[in-house]
Amino acid sequence: RIQILFEGWTTDFTSPTSDPSNCELGDMGLYRQKKKTTVIACGDEMPEVKKQKKRKAFKIKQKVFRASDPLLSVFMWGVHHSVSQLTHTTIPPLLLPSDFKAFSKVSIENYNFNSDNMVAKFKFKEYCPLVFRDLRERFGVKEQVFNQSLSALEPYYESDADQAREKGHKHFFSKDNRFVVKLFHSEEVEFMHSILNDYHAYVVERGGKVLLPQYLAMYRITVSGVEHYMIIMRNVLASNGLRIHKQYHLKGSTVDREATDKDKSKTNPRLKDLDFLKDDIKIHIGGDKKKEVLEILDSDVKFLSQLKIMDYSILLGIHNIAQGQEEDVEEDQSSSDDLLEGEDGNQRDGNDAQPMDIDDYQDDEDEVYDGYTFSSSDDHLNKEMYCFGVIGILTKYNATKRAAHTAKTMKHGPGAEISTVRPETYAKRFFDFMEKAIV
């Protein structure tokens, strides 16, 4: 008997002669061009072949869901847990009234386990999981993208976490800027529950084409005995990673609607209505797009008016294409200099948006970028991209707002364009302001 050793496996066969060199490879069913064979020995006894030890590949230990802020660590864990649970859940073809009252709740308590990454004790509650999953689908947000953006890398505040808390910051962002997470109060959660059925029905009716906030999930997280309510939305100003060169917060009101000198001294400040008018800014998207956008906006504000909602606003970001190209050239040059100095020029600050390629600007005129982004018309000299959408729709015209309306009317006079007015008046003034701004 002869044993043939192949690279990684062996086989036995009986040779027609005692000399292996007389054997035809065809008789053995072997192919020289595919497998190299080596004769070890002939005869009845085989020498011992020492087995090589298999070396295990070195695996880098990854610390999952670790963040500088315990709340963010639990948030990342919760998003991953929620999406994972939904992958094992049967998705119904039609949502039922009970789905708008449903919730999923888990309480975790660890003892001397995973203490480097997570707090020892926390609770995570998700509201209406199937409803928000359906909304994500209708807004074109894939589950994998949603999960990766919010749980793979630590989200960030606009400043240090402790400073953010001290300054009362009420939101943070995913590392890739796709999503913004707003922290709010239990009263707003209750109000969101009260309008969720109407909001979902409206999004379905409009086929997802709205300028309203795109609500994607709502959670309650309890860390160290403190409850934090949060809702996840698509970031209006992160469309396609555009750098925003100017931004405005517009309500259609002119009373006390100018940015302070302190705000204007900041890098890329968020300006207001009077600044918008003084700068003589227009949104140049052309006739066809203007008609499309105003039709969507008119429908949206009428919907909000029916729900007695007011005090919402338009968040507008303007990207100048020529300026963006110059910044890209400077950045490429800076990256080349860093490489020459031995630094990694591909590393970016997580807060910086990724620029679009120049070819991405030249898309079909009818294309609407994730519902919030529009390109300037061909006849506009300064080529620009506009990102805008409605934000802040969780304020109802209640007794507090009625009192504020009365106080401001007495202070500024009955004809003043104050921001606190009845929902119907607010909607009409808001739409008229934007109709003049869009050309």
XYZ file of C-alpha atoms in Angstrom:
439
model
C 0.000 0.000 0.000
C 1.144 3.520 -0.754
C -0.015 6.669 1.048
C -0.044 9.884 -0.927
C 0.146 13.125 1.071
C -1.510 16.153 -0.472
C -1.374 19.711 0.704
C -3.848 19.546 3.573
C -5.184 15.927 3.096
C -4.135 12.265 2.414
C -5.503 9.279 0.538
C -4.662 5.531 0.330
C -4.666 3.388 -2.765
C -3.301 -0.003 -3.782
C -0.578 0.244 -6.415
C -0.466 -2.310 -9.279
C 3.286 -2.557 -8.743
C 5.629 -2.106 -5.838
C 7.265 0.859 -7.564
C 5.155 4.005 -7.376
C 6.937 5.537 -10.357
C 5.172 3.003 -12.609
C 1.749 4.178 -11.546
C -0.287 6.255 -13.943
C -1.716 9.374 -12.344
C -4.867 8.827 -14.359
C -5.427 5.469 -12.615
C -5.428 7.243 -9.262
C -7.916 9.898 -10.350
C -5.484 12.726 -9.540
C -4.754 15.917 -11.453
C -1.208 17.173 -11.350
C -2.154 20.722 -12.370
C -4.438 21.070 -9.358
C -2.789 19.145 -6.532
C 0.837 18.487 -5.886
C 1.476 14.938 -4.636
C 4.423 13.674 -2.722
C 5.199 9.976 -2.149
C 5.982 9.396 1.495
C 6.821 5.702 1.566
C 6.163 2.271 0.060
C 5.413 -0.881 1.926
C 3.319 -1.926 4.870
C 4.833 0.373 7.497
C 4.557 4.149 7.376
C 6.913 6.531 9.154
C 5.382 8.832 11.762
C 4.426 12.223 10.413
C 4.639 15.012 12.959
C 1.491 17.116 13.054
C 2.005 20.829 12.856
C 0.317 22.894 15.536
C -2.434 25.134 14.244
C -1.850 28.740 15.121
C -4.856 30.741 16.166
C -5.277 34.087 14.466
C -4.763 37.027 16.785
C -8.050 38.801 17.307
C -8.195 42.391 18.433
C -10.536 42.789 21.365
C -13.254 45.287 20.578
C -15.069 47.152 23.316
C -18.645 47.230 22.143
C -21.058 50.036 23.112
C -18.379 51.908 25.015
C -18.860 55.671 25.227
C -17.548 58.495 27.361
C -21.076 59.144 28.630
C -22.971 56.247 30.338
C -26.212 57.433 28.742
C -24.698 57.112 25.257
C -23.375 53.614 26.055
C -26.834 52.423 27.057
C -28.358 54.201 24.066
C -26.017 52.373 21.668
C -26.786 49.055 23.364
C -30.517 49.775 23.203
C -30.575 50.605 19.488
C -28.683 47.402 18.666
C -30.960 45.362 20.941
C -34.093 46.878 19.407
C -33.105 46.274 15.785
C -31.952 42.741 16.614
C -35.279 41.959 18.286
C -37.223 43.197 15.284
C -35.304 40.881 12.941
C -36.878 37.952 14.824
C -40.356 39.465 14.820
C -43.026 38.754 12.236
C -43.882 42.021 10.535
C -47.665 42.302 10.048
C -48.987 43.492 6.667
C -51.199 46.030 8.441
C -50.664 47.862 11.718
C -53.359 47.474 14.352
C -54.539 50.027 16.952
C -52.768 47.955 19.615
C -49.417 48.546 17.845
C -49.710 52.262 18.658
C -49.899 51.414 22.373
C -47.268 48.682 22.375
C -43.837 48.888 23.968
C -40.822 46.700 24.602
C -39.036 46.996 27.943
C -35.911 45.348 29.323
C -34.125 45.781 32.643
C -30.430 44.866 32.893
C -28.513 44.327 36.122
C -24.883 43.173 35.960
C -22.613 42.240 38.832
C -18.866 42.364 38.115
C -19.611 41.814 34.444
C -18.722 44.052 31.487
C -18.153 46.953 33.861
C -15.571 48.496 31.498
C -18.187 49.097 28.818
C -21.565 49.461 30.495
C -23.120 50.722 33.686
C -24.094 47.947 36.102
C -27.812 48.670 36.120
C -30.077 50.284 33.523
C -33.469 50.056 31.837
C -34.376 50.442 28.186
C -37.883 50.952 26.850
C -38.887 51.295 23.214
C -42.255 52.786 22.301
C -44.364 51.384 19.446
C -41.552 49.300 17.843
C -43.549 48.106 14.820
C -44.957 51.564 14.090
C -41.550 53.231 14.010
C -40.066 50.364 12.022
C -42.781 50.950 9.424
C -41.984 54.679 9.419
C -38.277 53.954 8.851
C -39.208 51.809 5.875
C -41.488 54.483 4.417
C -38.763 57.121 4.815
C -36.240 54.862 3.067
C -34.050 54.234 6.122
C -32.633 50.699 6.055
C -32.467 48.813 9.343
C -28.781 47.975 8.905
C -27.879 51.616 8.248
C -29.970 52.764 11.205
C -28.293 50.231 13.505
C -24.739 50.853 12.301
C -25.007 54.642 12.406
C -26.258 54.744 15.985
C -24.575 51.772 17.661
C -21.282 51.079 15.865
C -19.630 54.373 16.821
C -20.215 56.678 19.757
C -22.693 59.513 19.074
C -21.513 62.991 19.966
C -22.773 66.202 21.517
C -21.864 69.502 19.918
C -19.529 70.002 22.875
C -18.187 67.965 25.784
C -20.885 65.799 27.412
C -20.606 67.472 30.822
C -20.615 70.935 29.256
C -23.554 69.916 27.097
C -25.537 68.933 30.170
C -24.619 72.164 31.958
C -25.617 74.255 28.947
C -28.869 72.350 28.622
C -28.181 70.789 25.232
C -31.168 68.705 24.279
C -29.819 66.676 21.388
C -26.869 64.676 20.117
C -25.866 63.274 16.720
C -24.836 59.952 15.230
C -21.148 59.820 14.335
C -21.907 59.998 10.607
C -24.368 62.904 11.145
C -27.228 61.004 9.507
C -29.452 61.152 12.569
C -30.167 63.532 15.416
C -31.455 62.354 18.802
C -33.579 64.828 20.734
C -33.935 64.576 24.520
C -37.339 65.741 25.705
C -39.810 65.599 28.588
C -42.480 63.070 29.496
C -45.196 65.590 28.491
C -43.819 65.631 24.945
C -43.782 61.826 24.925
C -47.434 61.843 25.891
C -48.215 64.364 23.152
C -46.248 62.320 20.609
C -48.342 59.285 21.534
C -51.509 61.314 21.018
C -50.567 62.346 17.456
C -48.617 59.243 16.367
C -51.614 57.551 14.752
C -52.447 60.697 12.756
C -48.775 61.291 11.917
C -48.327 57.734 10.610
C -51.540 57.890 8.577
C -50.442 61.201 7.051
C -46.995 59.844 6.104
C -48.653 56.811 4.488
C -51.087 59.056 2.607
C -48.243 61.252 1.312
C -46.066 58.276 0.377
C -43.312 59.485 2.719
C -42.914 62.763 0.784
C -43.159 65.291 3.588
C -41.054 68.150 4.919
C -42.071 67.284 8.484
C -39.556 65.739 10.890
C -38.920 62.107 9.979
C -39.469 60.373 13.310
C -37.672 57.012 13.334
C -37.739 55.690 16.929
C -38.687 56.717 20.464
C -37.054 55.411 23.668
C -36.911 55.837 27.410
C -33.569 55.072 29.058
C -33.080 54.896 32.815
C -29.509 55.269 34.086
C -28.645 55.759 37.774
C -32.324 56.149 38.559
C -32.781 59.067 36.117
C -35.195 58.688 33.204
C -34.243 60.107 29.799
C -36.804 60.334 26.995
C -35.513 60.595 23.448
C -36.734 60.522 19.871
C -34.604 59.867 16.776
C -35.012 61.900 13.592
C -33.224 62.193 10.297
C -30.807 65.127 10.352
C -32.057 67.825 7.967
C -28.613 69.397 7.520
C -26.735 66.138 6.927
C -28.229 65.357 3.524
C -25.536 63.709 1.370
C -22.817 64.994 3.693
C -22.933 68.558 2.379
C -20.928 71.221 4.182
C -23.344 73.894 5.357
C -22.004 77.401 4.773
C -25.063 79.320 6.004
C -27.991 78.243 8.137
C -31.218 79.884 9.224
C -33.963 79.099 11.713
C -37.181 80.548 10.241
C -40.635 80.940 11.800
C -42.139 83.603 9.578
C -42.165 86.064 12.486
C -40.226 89.332 12.779
C -40.611 90.150 16.505
C -37.471 89.227 18.479
C -36.323 87.114 15.538
C -32.725 88.261 15.084
C -29.588 86.408 16.176
C -27.647 88.019 18.997
C -24.123 89.383 18.549
C -22.859 86.486 20.643
C -24.529 83.981 18.316
C -23.211 85.764 15.224
C -19.647 85.573 16.561
C -19.768 81.751 16.428
C -18.451 79.728 13.520
C -21.320 79.210 11.072
C -24.003 80.663 13.380
C -27.676 79.751 13.120
C -29.379 82.986 12.045
C -33.061 83.942 12.224
C -35.860 85.575 10.238
C -34.674 89.204 10.352
C -31.136 88.098 9.409
C -32.616 86.150 6.499
C -34.452 89.240 5.263
C -31.458 91.560 5.760
C -29.185 89.163 3.861
C -31.779 89.130 1.051
C -31.601 85.333 0.832
C -33.764 83.450 -1.649
C -34.119 79.723 -2.254
C -33.527 79.459 -6.017
C -34.918 76.053 -6.998
C -36.918 76.992 -10.116
C -40.583 76.923 -11.068
C -41.274 73.180 -11.196
C -39.489 72.395 -7.947
C -41.022 75.436 -6.269
C -44.486 74.177 -7.159
C -43.649 70.711 -5.820
C -42.130 71.995 -2.571
C -44.917 74.491 -1.859
C -47.538 71.794 -2.446
C -45.809 69.574 0.125
C -45.332 72.446 2.583
C -48.941 73.624 2.224
C -50.206 70.114 2.968
C -47.840 69.779 5.948
C -48.841 73.051 7.655
C -52.553 72.304 7.158
C -52.002 68.941 8.823
C -50.228 70.623 11.765
C -52.972 73.216 12.018
C -55.621 70.484 12.284
C -53.700 69.025 15.244
C -53.573 72.484 16.919
C -49.767 72.556 16.602
C -47.798 75.797 16.314
C -44.366 77.309 16.997
C -42.668 75.016 14.441
C -40.008 76.363 12.097
C -37.980 75.735 8.959
C -34.338 74.780 9.397
C -32.490 75.928 6.274
C -28.908 75.096 5.336
C -27.187 76.532 2.242
C -24.202 74.872 0.578
C -22.247 76.956 -1.938
C -20.844 74.537 -4.535
C -17.922 76.747 -5.661
C -16.870 77.344 -2.070
C -17.200 73.638 -1.359
C -14.900 72.782 -4.275
C -12.269 75.222 -3.007
C -12.490 73.650 0.461
C -12.072 70.190 -1.079
C -8.892 71.308 -2.867
C -7.507 72.838 0.341
C -8.394 69.710 2.277
C -6.712 67.456 -0.289
C -3.608 69.624 -0.120
C -3.659 69.501 3.662
C -4.052 65.707 3.572
C -1.065 65.427 1.212
C 1.037 67.556 3.556
C 0.017 65.372 6.499
C 1.036 62.232 4.609
C 4.426 63.734 3.849
C 4.815 64.413 7.560
C 3.870 60.832 8.389
C 0.293 61.469 9.508
C -2.803 59.680 8.276
C -4.541 62.113 5.996
C -7.626 59.904 5.737
C -8.633 60.436 9.331
C -11.382 62.993 9.717
C -13.013 64.608 12.643
C -16.218 62.724 13.292
C -18.125 65.994 13.357
C -17.118 66.944 9.801
C -19.551 66.053 7.057
C -18.208 64.076 4.144
C -18.184 66.208 0.956
C -20.010 65.085 -2.152
C -18.197 64.316 -5.354
C -18.661 66.931 -8.061
C -20.515 64.407 -10.230
C -23.131 64.080 -7.492
C -24.201 67.662 -8.086
C -25.251 66.923 -11.644
C -28.231 64.706 -10.937
C -31.653 64.567 -12.511
C -33.641 67.742 -11.923
C -36.614 65.867 -10.491
C -34.576 64.040 -7.887
C -35.319 64.966 -4.278
C -32.499 64.027 -1.912
C -34.087 62.126 1.024
C -36.899 64.692 1.084
C -34.827 67.588 2.397
C -32.227 68.546 -0.240
C -32.699 70.484 -3.484
C -30.282 71.915 -6.043
C -30.442 75.464 -7.349
C -32.001 76.134 -10.737
C -29.856 76.264 -13.877
C -30.414 79.987 -14.374
C -29.122 80.882 -10.906
C -25.576 82.286 -11.116
C -24.354 80.971 -7.760
C -24.718 77.207 -7.835
C -26.056 76.131 -4.452
C -27.642 73.207 -2.643
C -30.452 73.817 -0.159
C -31.259 71.564 2.789
C -34.465 72.445 4.593
C -37.279 70.864 6.540
C -39.821 71.559 9.256
C -38.661 71.004 12.854
C -40.199 71.370 16.318
C -43.755 70.113 15.793
C -44.413 68.932 19.354
C -45.781 72.237 20.688
C -49.544 72.401 21.115
C -51.507 75.614 21.412
C -52.611 75.179 25.027
C -53.362 77.431 27.993
C -49.691 78.359 28.401
C -49.404 79.452 24.772
C -52.677 81.384 25.016
C -51.283 83.292 28.000
C -48.038 83.977 26.089
C -50.058 85.193 23.101
C -51.980 87.631 25.289
C -48.819 88.946 26.988
C -46.921 89.480 23.715
C -49.922 91.127 22.075
C -50.169 93.608 24.933
C -46.423 94.307 24.715
C -45.991 94.664 20.931
C -49.511 95.601 19.845
C -52.265 93.631 18.093
C -50.711 93.954 14.626
C -47.221 92.746 15.541
C -45.960 89.523 13.941
C -45.323 87.675 17.187
C -44.454 83.977 17.066
C -47.126 82.861 19.564
C -50.420 82.990 17.668
C -53.300 80.640 16.964
C -52.408 77.527 14.878
C -54.455 78.658 11.859
C -52.857 82.112 11.854
C -49.414 80.633 12.437
C -49.793 78.193 9.516
C -50.903 80.889 7.057
C -48.155 83.347 8.031
C -45.533 80.586 7.986
C -46.540 79.410 4.507
C -46.705 82.980 3.125
C -43.191 83.685 4.385
C -41.753 80.562 2.751
C -43.699 81.167 -0.474
C -41.910 84.522 -0.848
C -38.535 82.981 0.073
C -38.703 80.237 -2.588
C -38.193 81.376 -6.190
